[in-house]
């Protein structure tokens, strides 16, 4: 089993059509105090097509 983390799970959810946008979810994670550096943030958006 691969470990993908929350950001990876959001990418999978977007690609599967379970969520429309990843950006607002990533921003909500940051607002709640979760650490996502800018490089990871942009990579997740790119992988999800945003």
XYZ file of N, CA and C in Angstrom:
150
model
N 0.840 -1.173 0.000
C 0.000 0.000 0.000
C 0.888 1.239 0.000
N 0.620 2.132 -0.907
C 1.390 3.374 -1.000
C 0.842 4.414 -0.023
N 1.746 5.178 0.546
C 1.349 6.281 1.428
C 1.322 7.541 0.568
N 0.148 8.181 0.483
C 0.020 9.335 -0.405
C -0.240 10.641 0.329
N -0.715 10.612 1.529
C -0.984 11.824 2.287
C -2.269 12.514 1.858
N -2.593 13.539 2.589
C -3.836 14.276 2.344
C -3.841 14.942 0.970
N -2.730 15.555 0.597
C -2.665 16.235 -0.695
C -2.838 15.241 -1.841
N -2.203 14.082 -1.735
C -2.351 13.045 -2.756
C -3.769 12.523 -2.834
N -4.403 12.430 -1.689
C -5.796 11.990 -1.656
C -6.697 13.002 -2.363
N -6.408 14.275 -2.196
C -7.193 15.308 -2.886
C -7.018 15.231 -4.396
N -5.795 14.946 -4.842
C -5.554 14.787 -6.282
C -6.375 13.613 -6.801
N -6.336 12.503 -6.102
C -7.110 11.328 -6.536
C -8.599 11.627 -6.559
N -9.074 12.364 -5.562
C -10.497 12.719 -5.507
C -10.885 13.597 -6.693
N -10.027 14.527 -7.051
C -10.299 15.406 -8.200
C -10.324 14.605 -9.495
N -9.329 13.749 -9.681
C -9.254 12.958 -10.909
C -10.411 11.965 -11.025
N -10.941 11.531 -9.888
C -12.074 10.604 -9.882
C -13.416 11.330 -10.001
N -13.386 12.669 -9.952
C -14.617 13.437 -10.072
C -15.368 13.620 -8.768
N -14.729 13.275 -7.652
C -15.390 13.402 -6.351
C -15.402 14.839 -5.830
N -14.432 15.643 -6.277
C -14.402 17.070 -5.934
C -14.161 17.863 -7.211
N -14.689 19.074 -7.243
C -14.531 19.925 -8.425
C -13.221 20.693 -8.429
N -12.823 21.183 -7.276
C -11.630 22.025 -7.155
C -10.793 21.579 -5.961
N -9.481 21.550 -6.157
C -8.560 21.184 -5.091
C -8.049 22.424 -4.351
N -7.864 23.521 -5.077
C -7.294 24.739 -4.479
C -8.016 25.180 -3.200
N -9.347 25.300 -3.191
C -9.989 25.759 -1.952
C -9.802 24.775 -0.792
N -9.686 23.501 -1.106
C -9.468 22.505 -0.056
C -8.056 22.613 0.509
N -7.083 22.857 -0.357
C -5.711 23.054 0.111
C -5.608 24.321 0.960
N -6.274 25.370 0.522
C -6.262 26.612 1.293
C -6.918 26.420 2.659
N -7.971 25.643 2.712
C -8.635 25.355 3.989
C -7.705 24.573 4.914
N -6.945 23.637 4.350
C -5.976 22.903 5.159
C -4.936 23.850 5.747
N -4.442 24.765 4.922
C -3.460 25.755 5.409
C -4.073 26.633 6.485
N -5.290 27.094 6.252
C -5.962 27.964 7.227
C -6.168 27.269 8.565
N -6.324 25.951 8.527
C -6.518 25.179 9.754
C -5.205 24.837 10.448
N -4.087 25.323 9.896
C -2.807 25.129 10.547
C -1.961 23.997 10.003
N -2.406 23.334 8.951
C -1.601 22.280 8.334
C -0.526 22.904 7.463
N 0.666 22.312 7.501
C 1.779 22.857 6.724
C 1.793 22.269 5.326
N 1.712 23.140 4.338
C 1.885 22.781 2.927
C 2.796 23.843 2.334
N 4.026 23.467 2.004
C 4.903 24.487 1.431
C 4.441 24.829 0.013
N 4.927 25.943 -0.494
C 4.470 26.446 -1.802
C 4.774 25.469 -2.934
N 5.908 24.806 -2.853
C 6.281 23.849 -3.910
C 5.294 22.684 -3.966
N 4.950 22.138 -2.814
C 3.971 21.055 -2.756
C 2.600 21.545 -3.214
N 2.219 22.715 -2.751
C 0.927 23.308 -3.114
C 0.784 23.393 -4.630
N 1.802 23.946 -5.289
C 1.767 24.105 -6.748
C 1.825 22.755 -7.464
N 2.579 21.812 -6.932
C 2.666 20.480 -7.549
C 1.322 19.761 -7.492
N 0.636 19.893 -6.376
C -0.685 19.266 -6.236
C -1.673 19.888 -7.226
N -1.631 21.199 -7.352
C -2.520 21.857 -8.313
C -2.215 21.402 -9.743
N -0.951 21.279 -10.073
C -0.561 20.848 -11.408
C -1.025 19.422 -11.668
N -0.846 18.546 -10.697
C -1.256 17.146 -10.874
C -2.759 17.000 -10.983
N -3.487 17.934 -10.390
C -4.945 17.856 -10.436
C -5.530 18.641 -11.603
N -4.640 19.268 -12.410
C -5.099 19.990 -13.582
C -5.621 21.388 -13.302
N -5.202 21.963 -12.195
C -5.654 23.324 -11.870
C -4.540 24.325 -12.042
